[in-house]
Amino acid sequence: MRLTSMILLGGAVAVPASAATVTVTIPQLKVAEYHKPYVAVWLEPVGGGAPRTIAVWYDLKKKGNEPGTKWLADLRSWWRKGGRSMALPADGVSGATRGPGAQTIPLPRDLKPGAYVLNVEAARETGGRELVTLPISVPAANASASGKTELGTVTLSR
């Protein structure tokens, strides 16, 4: 990383939020009927304030009487925190569902320093739903948490 992209804080060099990434691992489940999960990733300031969605993965191509957005309400926590008021697809946030494996998302470049809770929620057709929360601080410090069924490890790294 070039020195010009770093921030000096009290003589120490801190990595800005824009250099941090969130890695969400979607596990391979051994089930008879596997469907890729819908996933929402959002941040909430610890001291209160509006939540900020940084990724939502759903069936972008499904149209008609039951479009892919219909099932976003199954991501219950995200939906209640602000998902239902979002105009979708959202540029830079919306994406297609992802298969098993590690998926990387950059933290927003304009994220203000402070304490946040990173939330990752997954819901799968004929499967379950799960919410993993991870307290983080910006400038970013490494952190991780693990799901039990629908999500694997969620990691923040710089």
Coordinates of N, CA and C in Angstrom, one line a residue:
M1 N 0.8 -1.2 0.0 CA 0.0 0.0 0.0 C 0.9 1.2 0.0
R2 N 0.5 2.2 -0.8 CA 1.3 3.5 -0.8 C 1.0 4.3 0.4
L3 N 2.0 5.0 0.9 CA 1.9 5.8 2.1 C 0.9 6.9 1.9
T4 N 0.6 7.4 0.7 CA -0.4 8.4 0.5 C -1.8 8.0 0.8
S5 N -2.0 6.6 0.8 CA -3.4 6.1 1.0 C -3.6 5.8 2.5
M6 N -2.6 6.1 3.4 CA -2.8 5.8 4.8 C -3.1 7.1 5.6
I7 N -3.6 6.9 6.7 CA -4.0 8.1 7.6 C -3.1 8.0 8.8
L8 N -2.6 9.2 9.2 CA -1.8 9.2 10.4 C -2.6 9.6 11.6
L9 N -2.6 8.8 12.6 CA -3.3 9.0 13.9 C -2.4 9.0 15.1
G10 N -2.1 10.1 15.7 CA -1.2 10.2 16.8 C 0.1 9.6 16.6
G11 N 0.7 9.7 15.4 CA 2.0 9.2 15.2 C 2.0 7.8 14.7
A12 N 0.9 7.1 14.8 CA 0.8 5.7 14.3 C 0.1 5.7 12.9
V13 N 0.4 4.7 12.1 CA -0.3 4.6 10.8 C -1.4 3.7 11.0
A14 N -2.6 4.1 10.6 CA -3.8 3.3 10.6 C -4.3 3.1 9.2
V15 N -4.8 1.9 8.9 CA -5.3 1.5 7.6 C -6.7 2.1 7.5
P16 N -7.0 2.8 6.5 CA -8.4 3.3 6.3 C -9.4 2.2 6.0
A17 N -10.7 2.5 6.3 CA -11.7 1.5 6.0 C -11.7 1.0 4.6
S18 N -11.3 1.8 3.6 CA -11.3 1.4 2.2 C -10.4 0.3 1.9
A19 N -9.4 0.1 2.8 CA -8.4 -1.0 2.6 C -8.9 -2.3 3.2
A20 N -10.0 -2.3 4.0 CA -10.5 -3.4 4.7 C -11.5 -4.2 3.9
T21 N -11.5 -5.5 4.0 CA -12.5 -6.3 3.3 C -13.2 -7.3 4.3
V22 N -14.4 -7.6 3.9 CA -15.2 -8.6 4.7 C -15.2 -9.9 3.8
T23 N -14.9 -11.0 4.4 CA -15.0 -12.3 3.7 C -16.1 -13.1 4.3
V24 N -17.1 -13.5 3.5 CA -18.2 -14.3 4.0 C -18.0 -15.6 3.4
T25 N -18.0 -16.7 4.2 CA -17.9 -18.0 3.7 C -19.2 -18.7 3.7
I26 N -19.6 -19.2 2.6 CA -20.9 -19.9 2.4 C -20.5 -21.4 2.4
P27 N -21.0 -22.2 3.4 CA -20.6 -23.6 3.5 C -21.3 -24.4 2.4
Q28 N -20.6 -25.5 2.1 CA -21.2 -26.6 1.2 C -22.0 -27.5 2.1
L29 N -23.3 -27.4 1.9 CA -24.2 -28.3 2.8 C -24.6 -29.6 2.0
K30 N -24.6 -30.6 2.8 CA -25.0 -31.9 2.2 C -26.4 -32.2 2.4
V31 N -27.2 -31.6 1.5 CA -28.7 -31.7 1.6 C -29.2 -32.2 0.3
A32 N -30.4 -32.8 0.3 CA -31.0 -33.4 -1.0 C -31.2 -32.3 -2.0
E33 N -31.8 -31.1 -1.6 CA -32.1 -30.0 -2.5 C -31.4 -28.8 -2.0
Y34 N -30.3 -28.4 -2.7 CA -29.5 -27.3 -2.3 C -29.9 -26.1 -3.1
H35 N -30.1 -24.9 -2.5 CA -30.4 -23.7 -3.1 C -29.4 -22.7 -2.6
K36 N -28.8 -21.8 -3.5 CA -27.9 -20.8 -3.0 C -28.7 -19.8 -2.1
P37 N -28.0 -19.4 -1.0 CA -28.8 -18.5 -0.1 C -28.8 -17.1 -0.6
Y38 N -29.9 -16.4 -0.1 CA -30.0 -15.0 -0.2 C -29.1 -14.5 1.0
V39 N -28.3 -13.4 0.8 CA -27.4 -12.9 1.8 C -27.5 -11.4 1.8
A40 N -27.6 -10.8 3.0 CA -27.5 -9.4 3.2 C -26.3 -9.1 4.2
V41 N -25.5 -8.1 3.9 CA -24.4 -7.7 4.7 C -24.6 -6.2 5.0
W42 N -24.7 -5.8 6.3 CA -24.9 -4.4 6.6 C -24.1 -4.0 7.9
L43 N -23.9 -2.7 8.0 CA -23.2 -2.1 9.2 C -24.2 -1.3 10.0
E44 N -24.1 -1.3 11.3 CA -24.9 -0.5 12.2 C -23.9 0.2 13.1
P45 N -24.0 1.6 13.2 CA -23.1 2.3 14.2 C -23.5 1.8 15.6
V46 N -22.5 1.6 16.5 CA -22.8 1.1 17.9 C -23.6 2.2 18.6
G47 N -23.2 3.4 18.5 CA -23.9 4.5 19.2 C -25.3 4.8 18.7
G48 N -25.8 4.1 17.7 CA -27.1 4.4 17.1 C -26.9 5.1 15.8
G49 N -27.8 5.1 15.0 CA -27.8 5.7 13.6 C -28.3 4.8 12.6
A50 N -28.4 5.2 11.4 CA -29.0 4.4 10.3 C -28.1 3.3 9.9
P51 N -28.7 2.1 9.7 CA -27.9 1.0 9.2 C -27.5 1.3 7.7
R52 N -26.4 0.6 7.3 CA -25.9 0.8 5.9 C -25.7 -0.6 5.3
T53 N -26.5 -0.8 4.2 CA -26.3 -2.1 3.5 C -25.1 -2.0 2.6
I54 N -24.2 -3.0 2.7 CA -23.0 -3.0 1.8 C -23.1 -4.1 0.8
A55 N -24.0 -5.1 1.0 CA -24.2 -6.1 -0.1 C -25.5 -6.8 0.2
V56 N -26.2 -7.1 -0.9 CA -27.4 -8.0 -0.8 C -27.4 -8.8 -2.1
W57 N -27.4 -10.2 -1.8 CA -27.3 -11.1 -2.9 C -28.6 -11.9 -3.0
Y58 N -29.2 -11.8 -4.2 CA -30.5 -12.4 -4.4 C -30.7 -12.8 -5.9
D59 N -31.8 -13.3 -6.3 CA -32.0 -13.7 -7.6 C -32.4 -12.5 -8.5
L60 N -31.4 -11.9 -9.0 CA -31.6 -10.7 -9.8 C -32.4 -10.9 -11.1
K61 N -32.4 -12.1 -11.7 CA -33.0 -12.3 -13.0 C -34.4 -12.8 -12.9
K62 N -34.9 -13.2 -11.7 CA -36.2 -13.7 -11.6 C -37.2 -12.6 -11.7
K63 N -38.1 -12.7 -12.7 CA -39.2 -11.7 -13.0 C -40.6 -12.3 -12.8
G64 N -41.5 -11.5 -13.1 CA -42.9 -12.1 -13.2 C -43.6 -11.8 -11.9
N65 N -44.6 -12.8 -11.6 CA -45.5 -12.6 -10.4 C -44.7 -12.8 -9.1
E66 N -43.6 -13.5 -9.1 CA -42.8 -13.7 -7.9 C -41.3 -13.4 -8.2
P67 N -41.0 -12.1 -8.3 CA -39.6 -11.7 -8.6 C -38.7 -12.1 -7.5
G68 N -37.4 -12.1 -7.8 CA -36.4 -12.4 -6.8 C -36.5 -11.5 -5.5
T69 N -36.9 -10.3 -5.7 CA -37.0 -9.4 -4.5 C -38.1 -9.8 -3.5
K70 N -39.1 -10.6 -4.0 CA -40.2 -11.1 -3.1 C -39.6 -11.8 -1.9
W71 N -38.6 -12.6 -2.1 CA -38.1 -13.4 -1.0 C -37.1 -12.7 -0.1
L72 N -36.7 -11.4 -0.4 CA -35.8 -10.7 0.5 C -36.3 -10.5 1.9
A73 N -37.6 -10.6 2.1 CA -38.2 -10.4 3.4 C -37.8 -11.6 4.3
D74 N -37.3 -12.7 3.7 CA -36.9 -13.8 4.5 C -35.6 -13.5 5.2
L75 N -34.9 -12.5 4.8 CA -33.7 -12.0 5.5 C -34.3 -11.0 6.6
R76 N -34.9 -11.6 7.6 CA -35.8 -10.8 8.5 C -35.1 -9.6 9.2
S77 N -34.0 -9.8 9.8 CA -33.3 -8.7 10.5 C -32.9 -7.6 9.6
W78 N -32.3 -7.9 8.4 CA -32.0 -6.9 7.4 C -33.2 -6.2 6.9
W79 N -34.2 -7.0 6.6 CA -35.5 -6.4 6.1 C -36.1 -5.4 7.0
R80 N -36.1 -5.7 8.3 CA -36.6 -4.8 9.3 C -35.8 -3.6 9.5
K81 N -34.4 -3.7 9.4 CA -33.5 -2.6 9.7 C -33.4 -1.6 8.5
G82 N -33.9 -2.0 7.4 CA -33.9 -1.0 6.3 C -34.0 -1.6 4.9
G83 N -34.0 -2.9 4.8 CA -34.1 -3.5 3.5 C -35.3 -3.3 2.7
R84 N -36.4 -3.2 3.5 CA -37.7 -3.0 2.8 C -37.9 -1.6 2.2
S85 N -37.1 -0.6 2.7 CA -37.1 0.7 2.1 C -36.1 1.0 1.0
M86 N -35.3 0.0 0.7 CA -34.3 0.2 -0.3 C -34.9 0.0 -1.7
A87 N -34.4 0.8 -2.6 CA -34.8 0.7 -4.0 C -33.8 -0.3 -4.6
L88 N -34.3 -1.4 -5.1 CA -33.5 -2.5 -5.7 C -33.7 -2.7 -7.1
P89 N -32.7 -3.1 -7.9 CA -31.4 -3.3 -7.5 C -30.6 -2.0 -7.2
A90 N -29.8 -2.1 -6.2 CA -29.0 -0.9 -5.7 C -27.6 -1.0 -6.3
D91 N -27.2 0.0 -7.0 CA -25.9 0.0 -7.7 C -24.8 -0.1 -6.7
G92 N -23.9 -1.1 -7.0 CA -22.7 -1.4 -6.1 C -23.0 -2.2 -4.9
V93 N -24.3 -2.5 -4.7 CA -24.7 -3.3 -3.5 C -25.4 -4.6 -3.9
S94 N -26.3 -4.6 -4.9 CA -27.0 -5.8 -5.3 C -26.1 -6.7 -6.1
G95 N -26.3 -8.0 -5.9 CA -25.6 -9.0 -6.7 C -26.3 -10.3 -6.7
A96 N -25.9 -11.2 -7.6 CA -26.5 -12.5 -7.7 C -26.1 -13.3 -6.5
T97 N -27.0 -14.3 -6.2 CA -26.7 -15.3 -5.1 C -25.3 -15.9 -5.4
R98 N -24.6 -16.4 -4.4 CA -23.3 -17.0 -4.6 C -23.3 -18.4 -4.1
G99 N -22.5 -19.2 -4.7 CA -22.4 -20.6 -4.3 C -21.4 -20.8 -3.1
P100 N -21.2 -22.0 -2.7 CA -20.3 -22.3 -1.6 C -18.9 -21.7 -1.8
G101 N -18.3 -21.3 -0.8 CA -16.9 -20.7 -0.9 C -16.8 -19.4 -0.2
A102 N -15.6 -18.8 -0.3 CA -15.4 -17.5 0.3 C -15.7 -16.4 -0.6
Q103 N -16.4 -15.4 -0.2 CA -16.8 -14.2 -1.0 C -16.3 -13.0 -0.3
T104 N -15.6 -12.1 -1.1 CA -15.0 -11.0 -0.5 C -15.7 -9.7 -0.9
I105 N -15.9 -8.8 0.1 CA -16.6 -7.5 -0.1 C -15.7 -6.4 0.5
P106 N -15.4 -5.3 -0.2 CA -14.7 -4.2 0.4 C -15.6 -3.4 1.3
L107 N -15.0 -2.9 2.4 CA -15.8 -2.0 3.2 C -15.9 -0.7 2.4
P108 N -17.0 0.1 2.6 CA -17.1 1.4 1.9 C -16.0 2.3 2.2
R109 N -15.5 3.0 1.2 CA -14.4 4.0 1.3 C -14.8 5.1 2.2
D110 N -16.0 5.5 2.2 CA -16.4 6.7 3.0 C -16.9 6.4 4.4
L111 N -16.6 5.3 4.9 CA -17.0 4.9 6.3 C -16.3 5.7 7.3
K112 N -17.0 6.3 8.2 CA -16.4 7.2 9.2 C -15.8 6.4 10.3
P113 N -14.7 6.8 10.9 CA -14.1 6.1 12.0 C -15.1 5.9 13.2
G114 N -15.0 4.8 13.8 CA -15.9 4.5 14.9 C -16.1 3.1 15.1
A115 N -17.1 2.8 16.1 CA -17.4 1.4 16.4 C -18.7 1.0 15.7
Y116 N -18.7 -0.2 15.1 CA -19.9 -0.7 14.3 C -20.1 -2.1 14.6
V117 N -21.3 -2.6 14.3 CA -21.6 -4.0 14.3 C -21.8 -4.4 12.8
L118 N -21.0 -5.4 12.4 CA -21.2 -5.9 11.0 C -22.1 -7.1 11.1
N119 N -23.2 -7.0 10.3 CA -24.2 -8.1 10.3 C -24.2 -8.8 9.0
V120 N -24.2 -10.1 9.0 CA -24.3 -11.0 7.8 C -25.5 -11.9 8.1
E121 N -26.5 -11.9 7.2 CA -27.7 -12.7 7.4 C -27.9 -13.5 6.1
A122 N -28.2 -14.8 6.2 CA -28.4 -15.7 5.1 C -29.7 -16.4 5.3
A123 N -30.5 -16.6 4.2 CA -31.7 -17.4 4.2 C -31.7 -18.2 2.9
R124 N -32.1 -19.5 3.1 CA -32.1 -20.4 1.9 C -33.4 -21.1 1.8
E125 N -33.9 -21.2 0.5 CA -35.1 -21.9 0.2 C -34.9 -23.4 0.7
T126 N -35.9 -23.9 1.3 CA -35.9 -25.3 1.9 C -34.7 -25.5 2.8
G127 N -34.3 -24.4 3.4 CA -33.2 -24.5 4.3 C -33.5 -23.6 5.5
G128 N -32.5 -23.1 6.2 CA -32.7 -22.3 7.3 C -32.3 -20.9 7.1
R129 N -32.2 -20.1 8.2 CA -31.7 -18.8 8.1 C -30.8 -18.6 9.3
E130 N -29.8 -17.7 9.1 CA -28.9 -17.4 10.2 C -28.3 -16.0 10.1
L131 N -28.1 -15.4 11.3 CA -27.5 -14.1 11.4 C -26.2 -14.2 12.2
V132 N -25.1 -13.7 11.6 CA -23.9 -13.6 12.3 C -23.6 -12.1 12.5
T133 N -23.2 -11.7 13.8 CA -22.9 -10.3 14.1 C -21.4 -10.3 14.5
L134 N -20.7 -9.2 14.2 CA -19.3 -9.1 14.5 C -19.1 -7.6 14.8
P135 N -18.7 -7.3 16.1 CA -18.3 -6.0 16.4 C -17.0 -5.6 15.8
I136 N -16.9 -4.4 15.1 CA -15.7 -4.0 14.4 C -15.4 -2.6 14.8
S137 N -14.2 -2.1 14.5 CA -13.9 -0.7 14.6 C -13.2 -0.2 13.4
V138 N -13.4 1.0 13.1 CA -12.8 1.7 11.9 C -12.0 2.8 12.4
P139 N -10.7 3.0 12.1 CA -10.0 2.2 11.2 C -10.0 0.7 11.5
A140 N -10.1 -0.1 10.5 CA -10.3 -1.5 10.6 C -9.2 -2.3 11.3
A141 N -9.7 -3.2 12.2 CA -8.8 -4.1 12.9 C -9.3 -5.5 12.5
N142 N -8.5 -6.5 12.5 CA -8.9 -7.8 12.1 C -9.9 -8.4 13.1
A143 N -11.0 -9.1 12.7 CA -12.0 -9.7 13.5 C -12.6 -10.8 12.8
S144 N -13.2 -11.8 13.5 CA -13.9 -12.8 12.9 C -15.0 -13.4 13.8
A145 N -16.0 -14.1 13.2 CA -17.0 -14.8 13.9 C -17.5 -15.9 13.0
S146 N -18.2 -16.9 13.5 CA -18.6 -18.0 12.7 C -20.0 -18.3 12.9
G147 N -20.6 -18.7 11.8 CA -22.0 -19.2 11.8 C -22.0 -20.7 12.1
K148 N -23.2 -21.3 12.3 CA -23.3 -22.7 12.6 C -23.9 -23.5 11.5
T149 N -24.7 -23.0 10.6 CA -25.4 -23.8 9.6 C -25.3 -23.1 8.2
E150 N -26.0 -22.0 8.0 CA -26.1 -21.4 6.7 C -24.9 -20.5 6.4
L151 N -24.2 -20.1 7.4 CA -23.0 -19.3 7.2 C -21.8 -19.9 7.8
G152 N -20.6 -19.8 7.2 CA -19.4 -20.2 7.8 C -18.7 -19.1 8.5
T153 N -17.4 -18.9 8.3 CA -16.7 -17.8 9.0 C -16.9 -16.5 8.3
V154 N -17.1 -15.5 9.1 CA -17.2 -14.1 8.6 C -16.0 -13.4 9.1
T155 N -15.1 -12.8 8.3 CA -13.9 -12.2 8.7 C -13.7 -10.8 8.2
L156 N -13.2 -9.9 9.0 CA -12.9 -8.6 8.6 C -11.3 -8.5 8.6
S157 N -10.7 -8.2 7.5 CA -9.3 -8.1 7.4 C -8.8 -6.9 6.7
R158 N -7.6 -6.5 6.9 CA -7.0 -5.3 6.2 C -5.8 -5.8 5.4

